[in-house]
Amino acid sequence: MDNGHGTLRSTIESCFARQVASFTTSAEFLALETGSGGSGQYDAFLENVARAHLRSPQLLAFLYALAPPSAAQDLRENLLEELGLDESGGRPHPDLLRDLLVRAGLGGRLATVEARADEDLRRIVVEPLLYGTLRDVGLAALTEIVAFEYMLSRVSGRIARALAEHRGLPAPALEWFTHHSEVDIRHAEQGLDDLEAYVRYYEFADDEALTIVEMTLRENVFARRYFRDFVATNAAGGRR
Amino acid sequence: MRLVAATLYALRIPFVESFSHSAAERRWSDSVVVRVRDDAGTEGYGEGTARSYVTGETVEMMLAHLADELWPRVADRELPAVDDLDAIGKFLPETELDGVIAPHASRAALELAVLDCALRRAGRPLASVLPPRRNRVTYSGVITGGPVARAVQLARQMRTIGLTAIKLKVGSDDDVARVTAVREALGPEASLRLDVNGAWSFDRAVEVLNAVAHLGIAAVEQPLPRGAIRELAGLRHATTIPIMVDESLVTRSDADELIAAGAADLFNVRISKCGGLAPSLAIASAAIAAGLGVQVGSQVGETAILSAAGRHLAAALPAVAFVEGSFGTLLLAEDVSIESVRFGHRGRGRARAHGGGMTCEGCCDTRSRPGSGSITGPSRRRPAIRKTRRPEFSSDSFAPARIPCSVANTGSRRSDRPPSMRGECRSETTRRSGRTSVGSCAVSREC
C-alpha cells in the first residue's frame, strides 16, 4: 500500500537506513572504527553491546506472543536461534555475548552488565505505558528489534574488524558480531516483512504505524544503546 | 535535627533529542542536585536547574552560591517541625546574587533536599504536609522549536500517545504557518497553547495572536520579554487569547506586581524558577486568590526529583489549568530514580500519598571515568574551598547508590538494584561542618 511516501515497507526501510547512516557517521562510531578511541571506550562499547542484547530472548518471546499468524513462524525461529535451540545447533546468543566480555578481559564486569540488562528489562515493564494498547507497544518493540537486525546485517562486520584491529580481539571472541553480519541479512528482510504483516494484521493506518516507528527510532536507538552518553543533535528517524 | 553535611552534584544527562525554543537550544540537562544529611544520617535530595535566561543562574553560579552562601546559613541549625511547610521554606534564607534576578534554582535545590531529609527522618510522606486534592495529574506535551515539518511530526506523535494538551514553542518568522500546521495535525479537540519565551514585540504579538485566534488557542505564554508589565496588560486587552506569564514571574514581588497591574490571566509556576516548593505554593495561592489560572510548569530536562516535587504541587493546588514536566526518559537518556516519575498514556501521572520524604526511590550511576569530568565547582576559583583527593572509586567501579528522593510512592522499599543513571556529573562539592571537598567525576560516587 502506498502512503504517499512510497510503500509502508520502503518507508520504514528508509527510516532504518537513515538511522544506520546517522549511527555510522557519528563521532563515537568513527572513533571506534578508526582506532582513535581509548581502550576504555572499547571496553564501554563492548559492555553496552552486551547489555543491549543479553535479554533479547525475553523480548523475542514477548513479540512471539503478539505475532500475527503470518509472522509467528519467523519470530519463533528467531527466538529458538537466539536460545541456541534451532536446527543449526548454534550456541545461545547471550552466551556469545558473555564470551565476548570474558575474552576481552571483562569477565569481572559480567555480573554488573547482566544486572544492568535485567534492570533495563524491569524498567520496560514498570514504566508507565505511553501507548494505549498492547498492539501499539508491540509495534514499537518489533520496530526496535527489526531495526537492530537491519543495522547489524550492515554494520556488525565493520564493528568486528574494528574490534579485532584496534582492541586486539581474536575471531572466537567476535562470533556474536560475525554471526549477525551473516544471518541478519535474512532476518532483516524477514523482519521488514513481519513488521508489515503486523501492521496489516492489527489494522493500523499507515500514518499511525509510521508515527510509532518514528517515535521508536527518534533517539537514534543504535547510538543510544551502544554509546550510552551519545548526545543527540537532531532527529534522524523521521519521514522526509 | 541538624543538617551536618551537603554534597552538590552538577549533572549533565544527554537528551534523547535536542530541545530548542526562541531563547535556547539544549542537548543535555543542566541540573544541580543537592544531597543533605542530618545528624542521624538521614539523607535528602533536591534539584535546581540553572537557566541564565530565566533566573540568571548558571550551573557554576549555583554551585558557588550553594556552597558559600546558602549552605553555611543552614548547616548545624535545628530544623523546624516537618509538618510546617511554610516554616521549612522560611528556614532557608533569602539570598541575593550579583547579576541574577534571584538565585532561586539554588534555593530550590537546597529547600527540596532539606524538606526531603526532614520528611524521611520523620517517616512521613510529603502528602501528609501537602495533601493531594486529586489522584491523577494530566501533563501537557511540549513541541520544541525547529522546522514546521518537525513540529507536525511531533504533534502526530503526541496525539498517538494520547496527549490532549499541547504547548507549541513559537517566536520565529513562520509562527502563523507553524501554529496552523500543528493545529491541523492535532485536530480540533486538543488544547493548544503557545510559548514565545519573550521573543515578540508588542506589535508582533498582536499580529500573530490575531492571525491564529480562530485556531482555538488556550493561552499564550510569555509573549513579551520580562519587564514589560504595562505592555503585557495592554496586550491582554488587544487579544482574546489568555496571557500567561513565565519569565516575568520569578519572585513573589513579581507576582504581586503582575497581579496589581492586571498583566496576566495565568501564572506559570515552576519550582526551580520560584525558589522551591514553599514559595511556589505561595505564588500559586496568590494567583488563585486573585482569580488567575495556574500552570505548574517545569524546566526542560528536570530529573525525577523536580518532577516529583512538581507532581505534588500540581496535585495539591485547589485548581490547576495545565501541568508540564515529568518527561523523564522521553527526554533524558536516563533518569535518576529507580521508579519512573514519567507520565504515561494520555499524559497521566498518579499523585502518590505514601512513603517517606517526597517519596520516590532512585539511584544513580556511580561510574567513574577518570578524566572525563571537569571541575566546574568553586574550588578552582576560591582557595577557601579545598580541593581534595578524587572520590574513592576507579574506572571499573559501579556501586549502587540510592537517591531516596522525591515523589513516586515506593513505600519503604529499599533497593539493591544496580545503578541506572548515566550522564555526567561535572563536579561534586561536599561540605561537612566547615570542610568542603570538590571532586571531579563522571557521576559522583558520593551520590
XYZ file of C-alpha atoms in Angstrom:
687
model
C 0.000 0.000 0.000
C 1.345 3.433 -0.931
C 1.183 6.006 1.851
C 2.308 8.957 -0.217
C 5.945 8.378 0.693
C 6.245 5.014 -1.026
C 5.082 1.685 0.336
C 4.946 1.262 4.079
C 7.774 -1.246 3.913
C 10.008 1.028 1.862
C 9.262 3.982 4.116
C 10.216 2.012 7.197
C 13.326 0.739 5.474
C 14.267 4.320 4.612
C 13.912 5.247 8.268
C 16.206 2.369 9.207
C 18.736 3.360 6.562
C 18.857 6.922 7.885
C 19.364 5.610 11.386
C 22.211 3.397 10.259
C 23.816 6.297 8.402
C 23.459 8.512 11.446
C 24.997 5.811 13.613
C 27.944 5.050 11.363
C 28.773 8.698 10.814
C 28.604 9.585 14.493
C 31.823 10.710 16.110
C 31.599 7.796 18.505
C 31.380 5.177 15.773
C 34.148 6.782 13.745
C 36.395 6.762 16.793
C 35.653 3.086 17.253
C 36.349 2.245 13.657
C 39.476 4.345 13.199
C 41.060 3.393 16.471
C 41.137 6.924 17.814
C 39.208 5.947 20.908
C 40.977 4.857 24.062
C 40.822 1.294 25.359
C 38.246 2.409 27.913
C 35.918 3.424 25.098
C 36.205 -0.015 23.518
C 35.511 -1.667 26.847
C 32.475 0.534 27.404
C 31.259 -0.248 23.909
C 31.580 -3.998 24.476
C 29.690 -3.767 27.739
C 26.976 -1.683 26.131
C 26.538 -4.137 23.269
C 26.208 -6.996 25.738
C 23.795 -5.021 27.904
C 21.670 -4.172 24.883
C 21.312 -7.764 23.698
C 21.691 -10.108 26.660
C 17.951 -10.175 27.206
C 16.925 -10.366 23.568
C 15.336 -13.813 24.082
C 12.870 -12.320 26.541
C 11.935 -9.563 24.112
C 11.567 -12.022 21.266
C 9.339 -14.182 23.433
C 7.125 -11.167 24.059
C 6.943 -10.442 20.353
C 6.198 -14.069 19.575
C 3.207 -13.843 21.868
C 1.882 -10.897 19.849
C 2.882 -12.139 16.437
C 0.286 -12.231 13.692
C -0.108 -15.725 12.201
C 1.924 -14.954 9.120
C 4.899 -13.760 11.155
C 4.720 -16.228 14.032
C 6.934 -18.820 12.371
C 9.729 -16.306 11.693
C 9.632 -14.981 15.206
C 9.617 -18.446 16.701
C 12.657 -19.420 14.635
C 14.443 -16.251 15.683
C 13.644 -16.976 19.289
C 14.891 -20.566 19.086
C 18.050 -19.431 17.336
C 18.621 -16.807 19.993
C 18.294 -19.551 22.589
C 20.541 -21.959 20.708
C 17.635 -24.366 20.208
C 17.197 -24.160 16.456
C 18.196 -26.819 13.955
C 21.604 -25.301 13.294
C 22.641 -26.193 16.814
C 24.385 -22.907 17.359
C 25.181 -21.531 20.758
C 22.732 -19.314 22.616
C 23.405 -15.730 21.644
C 23.601 -14.471 25.224
C 26.442 -16.957 25.725
C 28.259 -15.455 22.746
C 27.970 -12.071 24.410
C 29.266 -13.469 27.684
C 32.188 -14.971 25.785
C 32.838 -11.622 24.183
C 33.226 -9.958 27.544
C 35.282 -12.738 29.076
C 37.674 -12.956 26.121
C 38.002 -9.189 26.158
C 39.188 -9.415 29.742
C 35.953 -8.004 31.061
C 34.751 -11.127 32.803
C 34.825 -9.287 36.090
C 32.245 -6.903 34.723
C 29.848 -9.611 33.610
C 27.706 -9.682 36.730
C 27.259 -5.930 36.577
C 26.373 -5.987 32.905
C 23.870 -8.796 33.484
C 22.330 -6.816 36.328
C 22.045 -3.742 34.144
C 20.391 -5.754 31.406
C 17.918 -7.068 33.982
C 17.272 -3.549 35.165
C 16.626 -2.361 31.612
C 14.072 -5.125 31.211
C 12.467 -4.310 34.536
C 12.128 -0.684 33.546
C 10.372 -1.572 30.338
C 7.788 -3.384 32.403
C 7.309 -0.934 35.250
C 7.460 2.401 33.424
C 4.077 3.915 32.685
C 2.948 2.899 29.228
C 2.993 5.653 26.672
C 0.762 3.788 24.298
C -2.847 3.000 24.846
C -2.877 -0.596 23.616
C -0.661 -3.677 23.633
C -0.937 -3.557 19.868
C 0.971 -0.245 19.836
C 3.525 -1.420 22.390
C 4.173 -4.498 20.287
C 4.739 -2.464 17.150
C 7.272 -0.285 18.953
C 9.087 -3.356 20.287
C 9.078 -5.133 16.927
C 10.361 -1.988 15.240
C 13.327 -1.814 17.561
C 14.208 -5.484 17.161
C 13.997 -5.355 13.379
C 15.924 -2.079 13.280
C 18.802 -3.721 15.128
C 18.760 -6.692 12.778
C 18.833 -4.285 9.862
C 21.752 -2.365 11.321
C 23.728 -5.427 12.388
C 23.395 -7.019 8.979
C 25.132 -3.976 7.521
C 27.494 -2.883 10.239
C 28.463 -5.754 12.523
C 31.197 -6.928 10.152
C 32.761 -3.467 10.317
C 32.486 -3.483 14.070
C 34.129 -6.891 14.281
C 37.026 -5.737 12.126
C 37.491 -2.622 14.227
C 37.480 -4.636 17.446
C 39.966 -7.102 16.027
C 42.268 -4.420 14.747
C 42.119 -1.832 17.499
C 41.120 -3.853 20.546
C 43.041 -6.975 19.579
C 40.130 -9.355 19.988
C 40.537 -12.795 18.374
C 37.974 -14.206 15.970
C 36.308 -16.539 18.513
C 35.582 -13.558 20.749
C 33.837 -11.817 17.898
C 31.466 -14.624 16.976
C 28.402 -12.668 18.069
C 29.232 -9.926 15.559
C 30.260 -12.221 12.716
C 27.190 -14.362 13.247
C 24.929 -11.338 12.985
C 26.629 -9.994 9.909
C 25.695 -13.233 8.196
C 22.283 -14.208 9.486
C 20.771 -10.795 9.963
C 20.668 -10.037 6.273
C 17.989 -12.710 6.116
C 16.494 -11.685 9.459
C 16.295 -8.045 8.450
C 14.435 -8.869 5.244
C 12.094 -11.160 7.147
C 11.762 -8.545 9.837
C 10.561 -5.908 7.418
C 8.015 -8.374 6.090
C 6.949 -9.195 9.626
C 6.585 -5.541 10.504
C 4.320 -5.013 7.558
C 2.367 -8.131 8.440
C 1.961 -6.883 11.988
C 0.683 -3.516 10.798
C -1.821 -5.134 8.480
C -2.993 -7.796 10.922
C -3.651 -5.308 13.675
C -5.207 -2.828 11.238
C -3.008 0.166 11.705
C -3.387 3.046 9.316
C -0.039 3.622 7.597
C 0.429 7.046 9.154
C -0.413 5.687 12.557
C 2.150 2.899 12.193
C 4.812 5.206 10.833
C 4.333 7.584 13.733
C 5.088 4.767 16.164
C 8.074 3.698 14.081
C 9.388 7.249 14.155
C 8.882 7.554 17.880
C 10.765 4.332 18.456
C 13.684 5.415 16.326
C 13.735 9.075 17.184
C 16.641 8.914 19.577
C 18.930 7.036 17.185
C 18.396 3.851 19.034
C 21.703 2.292 17.949
C 23.888 5.088 19.194
C 21.829 5.329 22.340
C 22.306 1.677 23.205
C 25.918 1.251 22.122
C 27.300 4.653 23.117
C 25.411 5.410 26.262
C 26.419 9.058 26.503
C 25.643 9.833 22.901
C 24.357 13.382 22.604
C 21.623 13.828 20.042
C 21.962 16.586 17.517
C 18.782 16.049 15.577
C 16.048 13.567 14.951
C 17.200 11.119 12.341
C 14.378 8.662 12.155
C 11.518 10.549 10.646
C 9.826 10.509 7.283
C 11.219 13.068 4.913
C 17.572 17.520 63.988
C 20.508 19.329 62.478
C 21.983 19.234 58.998
C 25.587 18.182 59.101
C 26.678 17.602 55.513
C 25.805 18.522 51.968
C 27.048 17.307 48.629
C 26.445 19.055 45.326
C 26.277 17.273 42.013
C 26.301 19.028 38.669
C 24.516 16.613 36.362
C 24.784 16.610 32.624
C 22.476 13.956 31.266
C 22.173 13.760 27.467
C 18.760 14.340 25.924
C 17.411 11.741 23.549
C 16.926 14.582 21.127
C 17.763 18.231 21.254
C 15.168 20.696 22.503
C 15.026 24.274 21.316
C 12.976 27.430 21.586
C 13.481 31.072 20.855
C 15.791 31.569 23.844
C 17.988 28.477 23.781
C 18.818 25.102 22.334
C 19.592 22.349 24.774
C 21.049 18.865 24.289
C 21.508 17.796 27.873
C 20.210 18.593 31.287
C 21.980 21.128 33.451
C 20.742 20.226 36.879
C 22.388 20.693 40.216
C 21.415 18.022 42.707
C 21.915 18.634 46.409
C 22.192 15.858 48.918
C 21.975 16.812 52.583
C 22.499 14.608 55.591
C 21.345 15.194 59.127
C 22.914 14.244 62.423
C 21.118 10.890 62.380
C 22.451 10.019 58.948
C 19.158 10.632 57.141
C 19.631 11.920 53.629
C 17.502 14.111 51.415
C 17.796 15.110 47.779
C 16.824 18.265 45.953
C 17.340 19.671 42.491
C 17.533 23.020 40.768
C 18.004 23.769 37.091
C 20.209 26.650 36.064
C 18.730 28.877 33.381
C 20.577 32.057 32.588
C 17.578 33.397 30.681
C 15.112 32.700 33.489
C 16.612 33.358 36.930
C 20.005 34.364 35.572
C 21.872 31.490 37.213
C 24.407 29.212 35.624
C 25.497 25.837 36.978
C 28.749 27.341 38.167
C 26.905 30.142 39.941
C 24.629 27.644 41.615
C 27.488 25.532 42.891
C 29.250 28.553 44.294
C 26.135 30.115 45.774
C 25.044 26.901 47.414
C 28.473 26.178 48.833
C 29.339 29.669 50.000
C 26.044 31.389 50.807
C 23.141 29.040 51.324
C 24.671 26.003 52.969
C 26.629 27.893 55.665
C 23.369 29.504 56.779
C 21.570 26.238 57.358
C 24.397 23.961 58.469
C 24.183 22.899 62.118
C 20.879 24.708 62.591
C 17.920 22.958 64.140
C 15.283 22.215 61.509
C 11.700 23.363 62.087
C 8.848 20.915 62.505
C 8.357 18.922 59.365
C 4.608 19.445 59.206
C 5.046 23.159 58.665
C 5.975 23.553 55.022
C 5.973 27.315 55.351
C 8.444 27.141 58.231
C 10.695 24.829 56.212
C 10.541 27.386 53.445
C 11.452 30.181 55.823
C 14.269 28.093 57.305
C 16.198 28.876 54.151
C 17.381 32.459 53.934
C 16.534 34.768 51.066
C 19.833 35.500 49.395
C 20.962 37.672 46.560
C 23.495 37.063 43.850
C 25.048 39.723 41.667
C 23.878 39.665 38.096
C 20.900 37.384 38.567
C 17.231 38.096 39.080
C 17.139 35.760 42.043
C 19.220 32.685 42.932
C 16.081 30.615 43.015
C 17.334 27.455 41.359
C 19.985 27.217 44.052
C 17.432 27.837 46.739
C 15.004 25.312 45.300
C 17.658 22.610 45.204
C 18.506 23.092 48.870
C 14.909 23.559 50.000
C 13.795 20.313 48.380
C 16.756 18.457 49.862
C 16.040 19.812 53.339
C 12.369 19.016 53.028
C 13.058 15.513 51.759
C 15.515 14.880 54.580
C 13.147 16.191 57.247
C 10.264 14.118 55.950
C 12.352 10.980 55.740
C 13.647 11.478 59.233
C 10.066 11.727 60.433
C 8.994 8.793 58.278
C 6.301 10.870 56.672
C 5.364 11.454 53.052
C 5.157 14.914 51.569
C 1.480 14.254 51.042
C 0.996 14.452 54.817
C 2.159 18.061 54.669
C 0.802 18.915 51.256
C -2.264 16.724 50.816
C -3.225 15.916 47.231
C -6.617 17.125 46.075
C -6.670 14.815 43.080
C -5.497 11.306 42.412
C -4.134 11.998 38.989
C -2.283 14.779 37.236
C -2.539 15.227 33.470
C 0.543 16.566 31.735
C 0.868 18.544 28.552
C 3.222 17.757 25.711
C 5.647 20.400 24.509
C 6.623 20.805 20.867
C 10.137 22.143 20.520
C 11.244 24.854 18.125
C 12.554 23.978 14.677
C 11.095 23.390 11.238
C 7.327 23.273 10.780
C 7.559 19.732 9.405
C 9.255 18.573 12.570
C 6.616 20.297 14.698
C 3.907 18.474 12.759
C 5.718 15.174 13.210
C 5.909 15.752 16.950
C 2.261 16.747 17.068
C 1.335 13.437 15.457
C 3.459 11.562 17.936
C 1.829 13.331 20.855
C -1.581 12.539 19.504
C -0.545 8.898 19.196
C 0.361 8.700 22.874
C -2.922 10.321 23.784
C -1.805 13.764 24.909
C -4.708 16.167 24.816
C -2.982 19.393 25.845
C -0.023 20.640 23.835
C 2.269 23.614 24.153
C 3.928 24.824 20.976
C 7.138 26.819 21.006
C 6.915 29.821 18.679
C 8.800 33.061 18.195
C 10.115 32.967 14.656
C 9.055 34.280 11.265
C 6.881 31.287 10.436
C 4.739 31.422 13.564
C 1.358 31.567 11.860
C 2.147 28.719 9.488
C 3.565 26.735 12.366
C 0.517 27.146 14.568
C -1.827 26.397 11.690
C 0.018 23.224 10.708
C 0.201 21.929 14.261
C -3.475 22.607 14.893
C -4.295 20.667 11.761
C -2.130 17.757 12.880
C -3.589 17.701 16.374
C -7.197 18.016 15.332
C -9.769 20.387 16.767
C -10.225 18.691 20.119
C -6.723 19.119 21.527
C -5.951 22.052 23.763
C -3.199 24.078 22.100
C -1.246 26.900 23.680
C 1.784 28.859 22.562
C 5.037 29.713 24.288
C 7.006 32.632 22.937
C 9.747 32.836 25.575
C 9.605 36.620 25.339
C 10.601 36.745 21.675
C 7.836 39.002 20.345
C 7.432 42.750 20.286
C 4.039 44.147 21.215
C 3.103 44.710 17.566
C 4.270 41.259 16.508
C 2.319 39.735 19.356
C -0.883 41.453 18.279
C -0.283 40.461 14.655
C 0.308 36.774 15.326
C -2.316 36.378 18.011
C -4.981 37.960 15.846
C -3.974 35.694 12.990
C -4.223 32.491 15.000
C -7.078 33.334 17.364
C -9.563 31.405 15.217
C -7.490 28.228 15.733
C -8.616 27.927 19.321
C -5.528 28.872 21.312
C -5.927 28.166 25.013
C -3.210 30.596 26.134
C -0.051 32.336 25.036
C 2.884 32.168 27.393
C 5.381 34.985 27.861
C 4.661 36.784 24.607
C 6.797 39.779 25.580
C 10.155 39.983 27.343
C 10.366 40.107 31.122
C 9.859 43.594 32.468
C 7.194 44.711 30.026
C 4.391 44.619 32.583
C 2.447 47.564 31.220
C 2.686 46.205 27.683
C 1.504 42.810 28.888
C -1.521 44.454 30.455
C -2.150 46.238 27.164
C -1.806 43.023 25.219
C -4.462 41.400 27.368
C -6.897 43.945 26.017
C -5.655 43.605 22.438
C -6.277 39.876 22.139
C -8.880 37.379 23.187
C -6.227 34.761 23.907
C -5.393 34.453 27.619
C -1.923 35.663 28.579
C 0.337 33.513 30.745
C 3.485 34.852 32.361
C 6.603 32.779 32.915
C 9.959 34.566 32.711
C 8.181 37.666 34.082
C 7.307 35.670 37.186
C 10.335 34.690 39.244
C 9.829 36.276 42.644
C 6.913 36.887 44.954
C 7.203 40.618 44.268
C 6.940 39.840 40.537
C 3.705 38.028 41.301
C 2.316 40.913 43.303
C 3.222 43.431 40.608
C 1.717 41.339 37.828
C -1.494 40.843 39.761
C -1.734 44.510 40.636
C -1.153 45.541 37.023
C -3.690 43.083 35.660
C -0.982 41.867 33.326
C -1.804 38.174 33.153
C -4.588 35.627 33.046
C -2.384 32.757 34.131
C 0.837 32.230 36.072
C 3.366 29.600 35.091
C 4.733 28.474 38.451
C 7.905 26.419 38.254
C 9.537 25.138 41.402
C 13.122 25.717 40.345
C 12.354 29.174 38.994
C 10.316 30.233 42.004
C 12.807 29.094 44.654
C 11.311 25.875 45.927
C 8.074 24.225 46.865
C 7.023 26.643 49.602
C 7.449 29.846 47.564
C 5.852 28.176 44.542
C 2.867 27.241 46.631
C 2.637 30.791 47.948
C 2.769 32.303 44.466
C 0.228 29.833 43.112
C -2.075 30.517 46.038
C -1.802 34.265 45.484
C -2.665 33.789 41.827
C -5.680 31.638 42.600
C -6.874 34.101 45.223
C -6.633 36.852 42.619
C -8.720 34.837 40.166
C -5.855 33.843 37.894
C -5.248 30.406 36.483
C -2.117 28.447 37.353
C 0.093 26.263 35.274
C 2.544 24.074 37.175
C 5.437 24.206 34.777
C 8.855 22.633 34.590
C 12.307 23.337 33.258
C 13.303 21.274 30.272
C 15.492 18.416 31.438
C 14.341 18.172 35.012
C 15.103 14.812 36.574
C 12.730 12.740 38.679
C 13.483 14.873 41.740
C 11.947 18.090 40.432
C 9.338 16.119 38.531
C 8.275 14.524 41.787
C 8.026 17.812 43.588
C 6.100 19.313 40.688
C 3.604 16.493 40.742
C 2.978 17.026 44.424
C 2.399 20.717 43.816
C 0.080 20.085 40.895
C -1.902 17.537 42.867
C -2.211 19.776 45.899
C -3.377 23.049 44.359
C -7.088 23.715 44.504
C -7.129 24.495 40.798
C -4.612 23.915 38.069
C -5.092 24.831 34.429
C -2.121 22.988 32.907
C 0.734 20.836 34.134
C 4.080 20.310 32.471
C 7.095 18.151 33.197
C 7.646 14.507 34.164
C 9.119 13.822 30.741
C 11.699 11.537 32.308
C 13.204 9.198 29.748
C 11.146 10.720 26.968
C 13.744 13.451 27.064
C 16.575 12.308 29.310
C 18.771 9.441 28.183
C 18.213 8.100 31.683
C 16.627 9.448 34.795
C 17.935 9.321 38.351
C 15.209 7.374 40.077
C 14.537 3.654 40.183
C 10.834 4.195 39.946
C 9.828 6.282 36.985
C 8.088 9.583 37.591
C 7.417 9.890 33.885
C 3.862 10.361 32.727
C 2.153 7.621 30.797
C -0.528 7.356 28.137
C -2.664 10.499 27.838
C -0.108 12.360 29.895
C -1.353 10.876 33.105
C 0.692 10.597 36.257
C -0.517 9.309 39.589
C -0.469 11.571 42.592
C 1.016 9.496 45.369
C 0.457 9.840 49.026
C 2.568 7.279 50.820
C 6.191 6.525 51.516
C 8.829 8.581 53.218
C 10.046 12.009 52.180
C 8.927 13.300 48.847
C 8.690 9.601 48.086
C 10.487 8.485 45.071
C 13.204 5.986 45.399
C 16.000 6.206 42.980
C 19.560 5.516 42.334
C 22.293 6.996 40.309
C 25.046 5.561 38.276
C 28.285 5.975 40.076
C 30.563 5.284 37.222
C 33.871 6.958 37.315
C 35.518 7.882 34.111
C 38.748 9.495 35.120
C 39.480 12.479 33.043
C 36.066 12.776 31.513
C 34.703 15.068 34.151
C 35.682 18.627 34.626
C 35.730 20.524 37.841
C 33.375 23.399 37.420
C 32.746 23.940 41.079
C 34.118 26.795 43.036
C 37.337 25.117 44.051
C 39.265 26.417 41.110
C 38.408 29.947 41.853
C 38.394 30.203 45.589
C 41.026 28.772 47.839
C 38.516 28.735 50.670
C 37.184 25.517 49.228
C 39.799 22.905 49.496
C 40.221 20.544 46.606
C 40.735 17.089 47.943
C 41.681 13.775 46.503
C 39.464 12.198 43.928
C 36.499 10.267 45.205
C 37.404 6.738 46.071
C 36.460 4.836 43.008
C 38.039 3.616 39.882
C 37.041 3.211 36.300
C 35.521 -0.186 36.888
C 33.574 0.764 39.944
C 29.817 0.621 39.617
C 28.393 0.870 43.063
C 24.693 1.265 43.532
C 23.673 4.425 45.234
C 20.119 5.187 46.045
C 18.543 8.541 45.979
C 15.621 8.326 48.320
C 14.342 11.377 46.568
C 11.091 12.747 45.774
C 7.668 11.649 44.631
C 6.605 8.333 43.415
C 5.472 6.221 46.254
C 7.566 3.189 46.825
C 6.761 2.798 50.452
C 9.743 1.843 52.480
C 11.198 -0.346 49.766
C 14.912 -0.264 49.615
C 16.554 -1.477 46.519
C 19.814 -3.140 45.796
C 19.253 -2.829 42.135
C 22.161 -1.688 40.063
C 22.579 1.954 39.219
C 20.624 3.171 36.309
C 21.572 6.709 35.563
C 24.133 7.556 33.059
C 25.253 11.004 32.268
C 27.905 13.097 33.671
C 28.290 14.736 36.999
C 30.546 17.540 36.074
C 31.561 18.347 39.566
C 30.925 17.423 43.090
C 31.248 19.561 46.128
C 30.944 18.209 49.612
C 30.846 20.313 52.695
C 30.792 18.933 56.166
C 30.791 21.288 59.094
C 33.200 23.658 57.518
C 35.182 21.153 55.498
C 34.397 21.221 51.850
C 35.683 18.960 49.197
C 35.374 19.041 45.486
C 35.887 16.106 43.214
C 35.765 15.625 39.522
C 33.770 12.690 38.407
C 31.615 11.224 35.728
C 28.799 10.680 38.124
C 29.634 11.183 41.690
C 30.494 8.236 43.856
C 29.055 10.133 46.748
C 25.665 10.202 45.134
